[in-house]
PDB file of C-alpha atoms in Angstrom:
ATOM      1  CA  MET A   1     155.063  88.462 115.169  1.00 44.00           C
ATOM      2  CA  HIS A   2     152.504  90.106 117.415  1.00 44.00           C
ATOM      3  CA  PRO A   3     153.242  93.853 117.753  1.00 42.00           C
ATOM      4  CA  SER A   4     153.320  93.869 121.558  1.00 52.00           C
ATOM      5  CA  VAL A   5     155.754  90.940 121.878  1.00 56.00           C
ATOM      6  CA  ASP A   6     158.717  93.337 121.714  1.00 63.00           C
ATOM      7  CA  ARG A   7     157.738  94.583 125.187  1.00 81.00           C
ATOM      8  CA  PHE A   8     159.318  91.465 126.684  1.00 90.00           C
ATOM      9  CA  ASN A   9     162.955  90.600 127.277  1.00 92.00           C
ATOM     10  CA  ILE A  10     163.715  86.865 127.239  1.00 91.00           C
ATOM     11  CA  VAL A  11     166.798  85.844 129.206  1.00 88.00           C
ATOM     12  CA  ASP A  12     168.564  82.569 130.033  1.00 79.00           C
ATOM     13  CA  SER A  13     171.570  83.920 131.906  1.00 77.00           C
ATOM     14  CA  THR A  14     172.421  84.772 135.496  1.00 79.00           C
ATOM     15  CA  VAL A  15     169.673  87.409 135.311  1.00 85.00           C
ATOM     16  CA  ALA A  16     167.151  84.619 134.748  1.00 89.00           C
ATOM     17  CA  MET A  17     168.375  82.687 137.792  1.00 90.00           C
ATOM     18  CA  ARG A  18     166.870  85.311 140.097  1.00 92.00           C
ATOM     19  CA  TYR A  19     163.434  84.381 138.732  1.00 94.00           C
ATOM     20  CA  TYR A  20     163.702  80.569 138.752  1.00 94.00           C
ATOM     21  CA  ASP A  21     162.004  80.080 142.138  1.00 94.00           C
ATOM     22  CA  ASP A  22     159.078  82.249 141.055  1.00 95.00           C
ATOM     23  CA  LEU A  23     158.881  80.446 137.705  1.00 95.00           C
ATOM     24  CA  GLN A  24     158.954  77.046 139.450  1.00 95.00           C
ATOM     25  CA  ARG A  25     156.125  78.127 141.776  1.00 95.00           C
ATOM     26  CA  ARG A  26     154.023  79.382 138.859  1.00 95.00           C
ATOM     27  CA  LEU A  27     154.637  76.218 136.845  1.00 95.00           C
ATOM     28  CA  GLN A  28     153.502  74.107 139.798  1.00 95.00           C
ATOM     29  CA  ASN A  29     150.438  76.314 140.295  1.00 94.00           C
ATOM     30  CA  GLU A  30     149.521  75.784 136.634  1.00 93.00           C
ATOM     31  CA  TRP A  31     150.443  72.072 136.569  1.00 93.00           C
ATOM     32  CA  PRO A  32     150.469  70.636 140.131  1.00 92.00           C
ATOM     33  CA  LYS A  33     152.558  67.577 139.135  1.00 91.00           C
ATOM     34  CA  TYR A  34     155.242  69.702 137.450  1.00 90.00           C
ATOM     35  CA  PRO A  35     158.666  68.366 138.547  1.00 89.00           C
ATOM     36  CA  PRO A  36     161.462  70.536 139.958  1.00 89.00           C
ATOM     37  CA  MET A  37     163.603  72.119 137.255  1.00 88.00           C
ATOM     38  CA  ASN A  38     166.950  70.370 136.699  1.00 81.00           C
ATOM     39  CA  PHE A  39     169.979  72.665 136.868  1.00 83.00           C
ATOM     40  CA  ALA A  40     172.601  69.955 137.441  1.00 81.00           C
ATOM     41  CA  ASP A  41     172.612  68.397 133.961  1.00 85.00           C
ATOM     42  CA  ALA A  42     174.724  70.531 131.614  1.00 86.00           C
ATOM     43  CA  ALA A  43     173.107  68.816 128.596  1.00 87.00           C
ATOM     44  CA  ILE A  44     169.733  70.375 129.445  1.00 91.00           C
ATOM     45  CA  PRO A  45     169.412  74.030 128.411  1.00 92.00           C
ATOM     46  CA  LYS A  46     168.673  76.426 131.261  1.00 92.00           C
ATOM     47  CA  PRO A  47     165.094  77.700 131.603  1.00 94.00           C
ATOM     48  CA  LEU A  48     164.148  80.842 129.721  1.00 96.00           C
ATOM     49  CA  VAL A  49     162.489  83.713 131.549  1.00 96.00           C
ATOM     50  CA  ALA A  50     160.400  86.461 129.923  1.00 96.00           C
ATOM     51  CA  LEU A  51     160.498  89.782 131.741  1.00 96.00           C
ATOM     52  CA  THR A  52     158.462  92.918 131.258  1.00 95.00           C
ATOM     53  CA  SER A  53     160.154  96.300 130.876  1.00 92.00           C
ATOM     54  CA  SER A  54     159.638  96.630 134.656  1.00 92.00           C
ATOM     55  CA  ASN A  55     161.448  93.298 135.225  1.00 92.00           C
ATOM     56  CA  LEU A  56     158.280  91.476 136.263  1.00 95.00           C
ATOM     57  CA  LEU A  57     158.038  87.780 135.381  1.00 96.00           C
ATOM     58  CA  ALA A  58     155.713  87.506 132.386  1.00 97.00           C
ATOM     59  CA  GLY A  59     156.458  83.895 131.487  1.00 97.00           C
ATOM     60  CA  GLY A  60     159.025  81.192 131.043  1.00 97.00           C
ATOM     61  CA  LEU A  61     159.985  78.000 129.322  1.00 97.00           C
ATOM     62  CA  ALA A  62     161.701  74.945 130.810  1.00 95.00           C
ATOM     63  CA  PHE A  63     163.420  71.939 129.257  1.00 95.00           C
ATOM     64  CA  ILE A  64     163.743  68.335 130.398  1.00 95.00           C
ATOM     65  CA  ALA A  65     165.649  65.260 129.261  1.00 94.00           C
ATOM     66  CA  ALA A  66     163.302  62.345 128.624  1.00 94.00           C
ATOM     67  CA  ASN A  67     163.075  59.382 126.275  1.00 94.00           C
ATOM     68  CA  ARG A  68     162.393  60.051 122.626  1.00 93.00           C
ATOM     69  CA  PRO A  69     158.981  58.811 121.519  1.00 90.00           C
ATOM     70  CA  GLN A  70     159.061  55.056 120.898  1.00 88.00           C
ATOM     71  CA  SER A  71     162.700  54.836 122.027  1.00 90.00           C
ATOM     72  CA  ASP A  72     164.908  54.448 125.090  1.00 90.00           C
ATOM     73  CA  GLU A  73     167.275  57.133 123.798  1.00 93.00           C
ATOM     74  CA  LEU A  74     167.231  60.429 125.718  1.00 94.00           C
ATOM     75  CA  ALA A  75     166.196  63.649 124.002  1.00 95.00           C
ATOM     76  CA  ILE A  76     165.590  67.237 125.049  1.00 96.00           C
ATOM     77  CA  TRP A  77     161.956  68.254 125.412  1.00 97.00           C
ATOM     78  CA  ILE A  78     160.289  71.570 126.062  1.00 97.00           C
ATOM     79  CA  ASN A  79     158.696  70.620 129.349  1.00 94.00           C
ATOM     80  CA  ALA A  80     156.582  73.728 129.917  1.00 95.00           C
ATOM     81  CA  VAL A  81     155.715  77.018 128.287  1.00 97.00           C
ATOM     82  CA  PHE A  82     154.108  79.357 130.791  1.00 96.00           C
ATOM     83  CA  VAL A  83     152.706  82.839 130.173  1.00 97.00           C
ATOM     84  CA  ALA A  84     151.116  84.726 133.077  1.00 97.00           C
ATOM     85  CA  PRO A  85     147.395  85.286 132.429  1.00 96.00           C
ATOM     86  CA  GLU A  86     147.728  89.042 132.048  1.00 96.00           C
ATOM     87  CA  TYR A  87     150.281  88.600 129.222  1.00 96.00           C
ATOM     88  CA  ARG A  88     148.549  85.860 127.224  1.00 95.00           C
ATOM     89  CA  ARG A  89     147.406  86.320 123.611  1.00 93.00           C
ATOM     90  CA  GLN A  90     150.292  88.732 122.955  1.00 94.00           C
ATOM     91  CA  GLY A  91     152.668  86.370 121.143  1.00 95.00           C
ATOM     92  CA  LEU A  92     154.879  85.670 124.144  1.00 97.00           C
ATOM     93  CA  GLY A  93     154.425  81.880 124.080  1.00 97.00           C
ATOM     94  CA  SER A  94     155.532  81.811 120.436  1.00 97.00           C
ATOM     95  CA  ARG A  95     158.502  84.026 121.190  1.00 97.00           C
ATOM     96  CA  LEU A  96     159.598  81.761 124.050  1.00 97.00           C
ATOM     97  CA  ILE A  97     159.486  78.743 121.717  1.00 98.00           C
ATOM     98  CA  GLU A  98     161.440  80.628 119.033  1.00 97.00           C
ATOM     99  CA  VAL A  99     164.146  81.544 121.550  1.00 96.00           C
ATOM    100  CA  ALA A 100     164.208  77.909 122.739  1.00 96.00           C
ATOM    101  CA  GLN A 101     164.812  76.813 119.139  1.00 97.00           C
ATOM    102  CA  ARG A 102     167.660  79.325 118.810  1.00 95.00           C
ATOM    103  CA  CYS A 103     169.180  78.156 122.127  1.00 93.00           C
ATOM    104  CA  ALA A 104     168.933  74.524 121.000  1.00 93.00           C
ATOM    105  CA  ARG A 105     170.652  75.310 117.717  1.00 94.00           C
ATOM    106  CA  GLN A 106     173.437  77.200 119.530  1.00 92.00           C
ATOM    107  CA  ALA A 107     173.903  74.232 121.896  1.00 90.00           C
ATOM    108  CA  GLY A 108     174.220  71.846 118.965  1.00 92.00           C
ATOM    109  CA  LEU A 109     170.854  70.191 119.574  1.00 93.00           C
ATOM    110  CA  LEU A 110     169.386  69.159 116.254  1.00 93.00           C
ATOM    111  CA  ARG A 111     165.934  68.164 117.515  1.00 96.00           C
ATOM    112  CA  LEU A 112     163.491  69.137 120.256  1.00 98.00           C
ATOM    113  CA  TYR A 113     160.258  67.495 121.345  1.00 98.00           C
ATOM    114  CA  ALA A 114     157.177  68.852 123.112  1.00 97.00           C
ATOM    115  CA  LEU A 115     153.955  67.364 124.444  1.00 96.00           C
ATOM    116  CA  THR A 116     151.104  69.808 124.003  1.00 96.00           C
ATOM    117  CA  GLU A 117     147.366  70.247 123.752  1.00 94.00           C
ATOM    118  CA  ILE A 118     147.956  73.275 121.486  1.00 95.00           C
ATOM    119  CA  PRO A 119     149.628  71.854 118.351  1.00 97.00           C
ATOM    120  CA  GLU A 120     148.809  75.010 116.354  1.00 96.00           C
ATOM    121  CA  LEU A 121     151.181  77.036 118.554  1.00 96.00           C
ATOM    122  CA  TYR A 122     154.069  74.785 117.535  1.00 97.00           C
ATOM    123  CA  SER A 123     152.996  74.099 113.932  1.00 97.00           C
ATOM    124  CA  LYS A 124     153.192  77.781 113.020  1.00 97.00           C
ATOM    125  CA  LEU A 125     156.824  77.720 114.259  1.00 97.00           C
ATOM    126  CA  ASN A 126     157.865  74.849 111.933  1.00 96.00           C
ATOM    127  CA  TRP A 127     157.206  71.977 114.333  1.00 98.00           C
ATOM    128  CA  SER A 128     155.681  68.736 113.054  1.00 97.00           C
ATOM    129  CA  ILE A 129     153.204  66.406 114.681  1.00 97.00           C
ATOM    130  CA  PHE A 130     155.040  63.203 115.600  1.00 96.00           C
ATOM    131  CA  SER A 131     151.978  61.514 117.104  1.00 95.00           C
ATOM    132  CA  ASN A 132     148.802  62.245 118.964  1.00 93.00           C
ATOM    133  CA  GLU A 133     146.513  60.501 121.375  1.00 91.00           C
ATOM    134  CA  GLY A 134     143.280  62.301 122.120  1.00 91.00           C
ATOM    135  CA  ALA A 135     144.057  65.925 122.966  1.00 92.00           C
ATOM    136  CA  ASP A 136     147.786  65.260 123.539  1.00 95.00           C
ATOM    137  CA  PHE A 137     150.166  65.881 120.653  1.00 97.00           C
ATOM    138  CA  VAL A 138     153.851  65.003 120.543  1.00 97.00           C
ATOM    139  CA  MET A 139     155.536  67.650 118.417  1.00 97.00           C
ATOM    140  CA  THR A 140     159.046  67.626 117.012  1.00 97.00           C
ATOM    141  CA  TRP A 141     161.310  70.352 115.647  1.00 98.00           C
ATOM    142  CA  GLU A 142     164.497  69.873 113.670  1.00 96.00           C
ATOM    143  CA  ALA A 143     167.231  72.482 113.299  1.00 92.00           C
TER     144      ALA A 143
END
């Protein structure tokens, strides 16, 4: 783990809810076609928010329900991992994914998926490449 990653507090509770609008705005700034986060579906874990010691939004992670690769069956995907530019390269993205894995396990989810252009980020956290097309990799993690 990167030494400075302990500077961040990752939350998924009512504390995090205060930051969801800001996280949504930042996700859409980074990825203009990013859809609104879904809070209505209890099967989808709530977004994770990473806060600095001053309670500034440093990053976040959101989930989505979408079809499994090559299937019509729904699965939970990590839909976005965002780290604000000033906090990148400090291990925060990895920590967000690790907390997402822990949340999935606690919710009884045995598998997560992610679509990424950075497979190394996931591979070092025990994810496997399911498939790839060009720069896009579908990754999978099993509890």
